[in-house]
Coordinates of C-alpha atoms in Angstrom, one line a residue:
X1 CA -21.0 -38.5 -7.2
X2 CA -18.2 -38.7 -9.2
X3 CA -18.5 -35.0 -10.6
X4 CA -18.8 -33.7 -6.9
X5 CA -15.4 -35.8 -6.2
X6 CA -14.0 -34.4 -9.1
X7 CA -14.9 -30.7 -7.9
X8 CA -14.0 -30.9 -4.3
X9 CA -10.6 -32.5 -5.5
X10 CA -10.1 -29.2 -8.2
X11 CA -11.2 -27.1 -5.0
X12 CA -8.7 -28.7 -2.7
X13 CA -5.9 -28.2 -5.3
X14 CA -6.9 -25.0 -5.8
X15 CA -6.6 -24.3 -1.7
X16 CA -3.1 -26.0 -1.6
X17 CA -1.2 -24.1 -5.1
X18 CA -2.9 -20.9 -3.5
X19 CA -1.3 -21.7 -0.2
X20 CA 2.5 -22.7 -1.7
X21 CA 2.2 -19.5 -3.8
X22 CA 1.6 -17.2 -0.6
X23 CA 4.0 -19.6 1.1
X24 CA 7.0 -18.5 -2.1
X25 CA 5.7 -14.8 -1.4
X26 CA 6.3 -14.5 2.2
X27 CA 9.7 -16.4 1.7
X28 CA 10.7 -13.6 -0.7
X29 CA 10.4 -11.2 1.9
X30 CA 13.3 -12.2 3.4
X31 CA 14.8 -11.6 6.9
X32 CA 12.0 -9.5 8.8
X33 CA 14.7 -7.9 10.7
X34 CA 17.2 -4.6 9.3
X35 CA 19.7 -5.9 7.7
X36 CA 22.0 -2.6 8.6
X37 CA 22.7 -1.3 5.1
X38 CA 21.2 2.4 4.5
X39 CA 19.2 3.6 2.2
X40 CA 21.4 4.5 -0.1
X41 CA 23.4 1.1 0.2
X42 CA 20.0 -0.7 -0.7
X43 CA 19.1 1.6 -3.7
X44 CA 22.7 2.3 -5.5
X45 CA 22.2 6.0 -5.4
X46 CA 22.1 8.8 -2.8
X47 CA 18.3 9.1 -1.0
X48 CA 18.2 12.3 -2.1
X49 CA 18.5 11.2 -6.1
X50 CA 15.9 8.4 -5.2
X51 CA 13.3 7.9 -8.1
X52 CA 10.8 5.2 -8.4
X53 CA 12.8 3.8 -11.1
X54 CA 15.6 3.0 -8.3
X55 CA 12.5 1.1 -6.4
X56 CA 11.1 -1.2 -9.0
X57 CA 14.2 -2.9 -10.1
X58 CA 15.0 -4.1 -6.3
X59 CA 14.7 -7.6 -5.6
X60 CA 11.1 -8.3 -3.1
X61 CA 13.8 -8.8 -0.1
X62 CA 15.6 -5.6 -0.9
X63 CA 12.1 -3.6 -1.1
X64 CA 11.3 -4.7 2.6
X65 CA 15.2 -3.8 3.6
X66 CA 14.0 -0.1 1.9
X67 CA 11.2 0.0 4.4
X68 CA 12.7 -1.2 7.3
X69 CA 16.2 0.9 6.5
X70 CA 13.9 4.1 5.7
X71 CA 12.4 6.9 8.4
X72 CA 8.8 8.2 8.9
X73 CA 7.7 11.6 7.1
X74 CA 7.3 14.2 9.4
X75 CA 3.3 14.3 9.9
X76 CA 2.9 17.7 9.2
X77 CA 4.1 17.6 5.9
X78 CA 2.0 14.7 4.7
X79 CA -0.8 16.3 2.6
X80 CA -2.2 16.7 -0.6
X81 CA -2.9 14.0 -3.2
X82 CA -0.1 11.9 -3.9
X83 CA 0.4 9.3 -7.0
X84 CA 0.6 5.7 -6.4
X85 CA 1.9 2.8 -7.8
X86 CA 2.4 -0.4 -6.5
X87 CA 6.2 -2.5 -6.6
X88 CA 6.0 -5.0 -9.2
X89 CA 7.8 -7.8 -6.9
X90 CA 6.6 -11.3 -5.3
X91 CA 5.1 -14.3 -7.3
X92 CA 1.7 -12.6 -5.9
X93 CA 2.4 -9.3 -7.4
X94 CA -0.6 -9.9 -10.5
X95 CA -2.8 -11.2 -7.6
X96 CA -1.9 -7.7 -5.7
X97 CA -2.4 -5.5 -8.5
X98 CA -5.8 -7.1 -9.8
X99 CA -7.1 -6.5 -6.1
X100 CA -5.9 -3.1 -6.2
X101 CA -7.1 -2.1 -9.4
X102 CA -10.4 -4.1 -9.6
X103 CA -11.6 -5.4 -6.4
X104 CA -10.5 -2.4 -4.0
X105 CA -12.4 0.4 -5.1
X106 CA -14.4 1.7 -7.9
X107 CA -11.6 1.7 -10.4
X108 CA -8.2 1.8 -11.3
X109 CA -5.7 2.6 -8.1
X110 CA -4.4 6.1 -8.4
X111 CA -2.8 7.4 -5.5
X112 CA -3.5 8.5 -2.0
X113 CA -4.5 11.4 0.0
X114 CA -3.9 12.7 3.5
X115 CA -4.4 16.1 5.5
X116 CA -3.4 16.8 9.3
X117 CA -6.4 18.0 10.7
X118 CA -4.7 17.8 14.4
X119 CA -1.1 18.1 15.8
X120 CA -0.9 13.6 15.5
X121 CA -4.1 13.2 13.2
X122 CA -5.2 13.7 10.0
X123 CA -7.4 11.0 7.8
X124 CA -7.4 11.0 3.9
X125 CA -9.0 8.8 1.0
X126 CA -8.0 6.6 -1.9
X127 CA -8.0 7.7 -6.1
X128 CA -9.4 5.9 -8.3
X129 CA -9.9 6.4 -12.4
X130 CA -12.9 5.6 -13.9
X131 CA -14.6 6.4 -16.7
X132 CA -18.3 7.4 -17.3
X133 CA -20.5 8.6 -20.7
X134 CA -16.9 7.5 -21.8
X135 CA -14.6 10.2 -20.2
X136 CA -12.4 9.6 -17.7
X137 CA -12.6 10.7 -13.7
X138 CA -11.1 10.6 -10.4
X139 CA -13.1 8.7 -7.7
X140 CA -12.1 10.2 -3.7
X141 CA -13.5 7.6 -2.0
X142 CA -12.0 4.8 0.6
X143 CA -11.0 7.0 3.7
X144 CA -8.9 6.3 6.2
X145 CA -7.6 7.6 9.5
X146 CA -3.7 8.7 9.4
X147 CA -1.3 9.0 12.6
X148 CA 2.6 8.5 12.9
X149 CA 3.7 5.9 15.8
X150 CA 5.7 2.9 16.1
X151 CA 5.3 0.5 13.3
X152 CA 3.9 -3.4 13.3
X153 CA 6.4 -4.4 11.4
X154 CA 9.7 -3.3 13.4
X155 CA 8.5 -1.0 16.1
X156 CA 10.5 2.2 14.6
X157 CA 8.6 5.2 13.6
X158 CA 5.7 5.0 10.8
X159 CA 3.2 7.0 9.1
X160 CA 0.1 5.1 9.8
X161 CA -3.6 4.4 8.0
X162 CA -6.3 3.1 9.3
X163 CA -9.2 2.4 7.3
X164 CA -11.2 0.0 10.1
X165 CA -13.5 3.1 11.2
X166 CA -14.8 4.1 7.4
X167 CA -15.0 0.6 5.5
X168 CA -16.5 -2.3 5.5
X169 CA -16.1 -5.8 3.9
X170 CA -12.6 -6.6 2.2
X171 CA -11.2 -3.6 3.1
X172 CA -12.3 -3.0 6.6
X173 CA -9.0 -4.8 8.3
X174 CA -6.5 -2.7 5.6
X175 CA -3.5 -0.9 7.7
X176 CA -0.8 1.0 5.6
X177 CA 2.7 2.1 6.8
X178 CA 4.4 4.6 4.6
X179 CA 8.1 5.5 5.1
X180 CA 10.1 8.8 3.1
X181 CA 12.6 8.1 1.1
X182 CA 13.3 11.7 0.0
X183 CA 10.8 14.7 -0.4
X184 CA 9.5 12.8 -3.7
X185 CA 9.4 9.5 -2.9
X186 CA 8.0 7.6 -0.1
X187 CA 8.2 3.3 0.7
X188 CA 4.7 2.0 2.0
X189 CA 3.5 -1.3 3.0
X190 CA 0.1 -2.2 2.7
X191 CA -1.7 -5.3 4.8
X192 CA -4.5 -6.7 5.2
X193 CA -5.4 -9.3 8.4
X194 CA -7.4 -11.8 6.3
X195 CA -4.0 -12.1 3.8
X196 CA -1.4 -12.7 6.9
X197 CA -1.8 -9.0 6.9
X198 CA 2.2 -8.0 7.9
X199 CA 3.6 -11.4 7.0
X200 CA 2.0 -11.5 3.6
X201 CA 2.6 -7.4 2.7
X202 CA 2.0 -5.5 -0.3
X203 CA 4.7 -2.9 -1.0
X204 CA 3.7 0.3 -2.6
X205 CA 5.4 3.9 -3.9
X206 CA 3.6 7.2 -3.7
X207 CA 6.3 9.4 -5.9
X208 CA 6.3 13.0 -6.7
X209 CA 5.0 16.6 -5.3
X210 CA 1.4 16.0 -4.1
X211 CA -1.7 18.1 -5.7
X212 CA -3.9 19.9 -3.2
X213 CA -6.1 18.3 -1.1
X214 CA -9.9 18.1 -2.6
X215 CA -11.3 15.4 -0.1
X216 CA -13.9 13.0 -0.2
X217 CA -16.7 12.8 -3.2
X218 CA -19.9 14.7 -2.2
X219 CA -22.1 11.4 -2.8
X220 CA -20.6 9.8 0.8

């Protein structure tokens, strides 16, 4: 008895540190309301001038103002493959990476793709690196459906994905918003309904031109 007290009590300590830490995370997110300051104001240089270097070094609060101060792309010009890299802010940012880079998909997070198949929709996929007989490879798996329309987080404009109709498990409640910064850079938020999905978000970059579209692995 006394060894199941002492687990439940390590479980139940467990639960609450988890609980404070998302707690401190959503907390750091600030007002969830525009603060007024542009895009330029937030990042100390001109949109245009943008890198993700300008992104990384921003404070968690300051990353969501980005978003929320920032415009959707138009749709049209969404596509290709685009790199990827999440924003190292939050107390939950190592929990948000090893998600991303072990537990998501089949290997390391690399970027994201999209094409607009229609006039409003497209649908794209995930990257991944992996390796196998020890040399390395991109994995196009993890599709999604895209759209642009107003956003869950502040009802403006967002470039939307979906990934509800082509996953299952973990994944299968994931929504992204992504938001342009300038033709090389582009702010996106990505949630997930069993992590407080918009309250508890987990900010991203996709930076630089895209590569052409491939699409999905053969094997799905």
């Amino acid at each position: 008895m006394r060894i199941i007290k002492k687990i439940v009590i390590a479980v139940v300590i467990i639960v609450l540190l988890d609980a404070v830490a998302v707690g401190i995370n959503i907390l750091q997110n600030g007002s969830r309301a525009w603060d007024g300051r542009s895009v330029d104001k937030i990042l100390g240089v001109p949109a245009e001038n943008a890198a993700a270097l300008n992104v990384v070094t921003l404070s968690k609060s300051d990353v969501m103002q980005l978003f929320y101060a920032a415009e959707a792309p138009d749709f049209q010009q969404m596509k290709g493959e685009y790199r990827a890299e999440l924003v190292p802010v939050g107390i939950l940012y190592s929990v948000n990476a090893l998600y991303s880079h072990l537990l998501m998909g089949p290997g390391h997070w690399e970027g994201k793709a999209f094409f607009p198949f229609e006039q409003e929709k497209g649908w794209g996929y995930n990257l991944f690196s992996t390796k196998k007989d020890n040399r390395a490879q991109i994995v196009r798996t993890m599709k999604m459906d895209t759209f642009t329309g107003p956003s869950r987080f502040d009802g403006k404009p967002s470039f939307h994905l979906v990934y509800a109709a082509h996953n299952r498990g973990r994944n299968h409640s994931m929504r992204d918003e992504i938001r342009k910064i300038n033709d090389r850079l582009w702010i996106g938020m990505g949630c997930l309904a069993w992590d407080l999905d918009t309250l508890n978000p987990t900010p991203f970059l996709l930076y630089g031109y895209p590569a052409p579209w491939v699409g999905l692995d053969m094997k799905q």
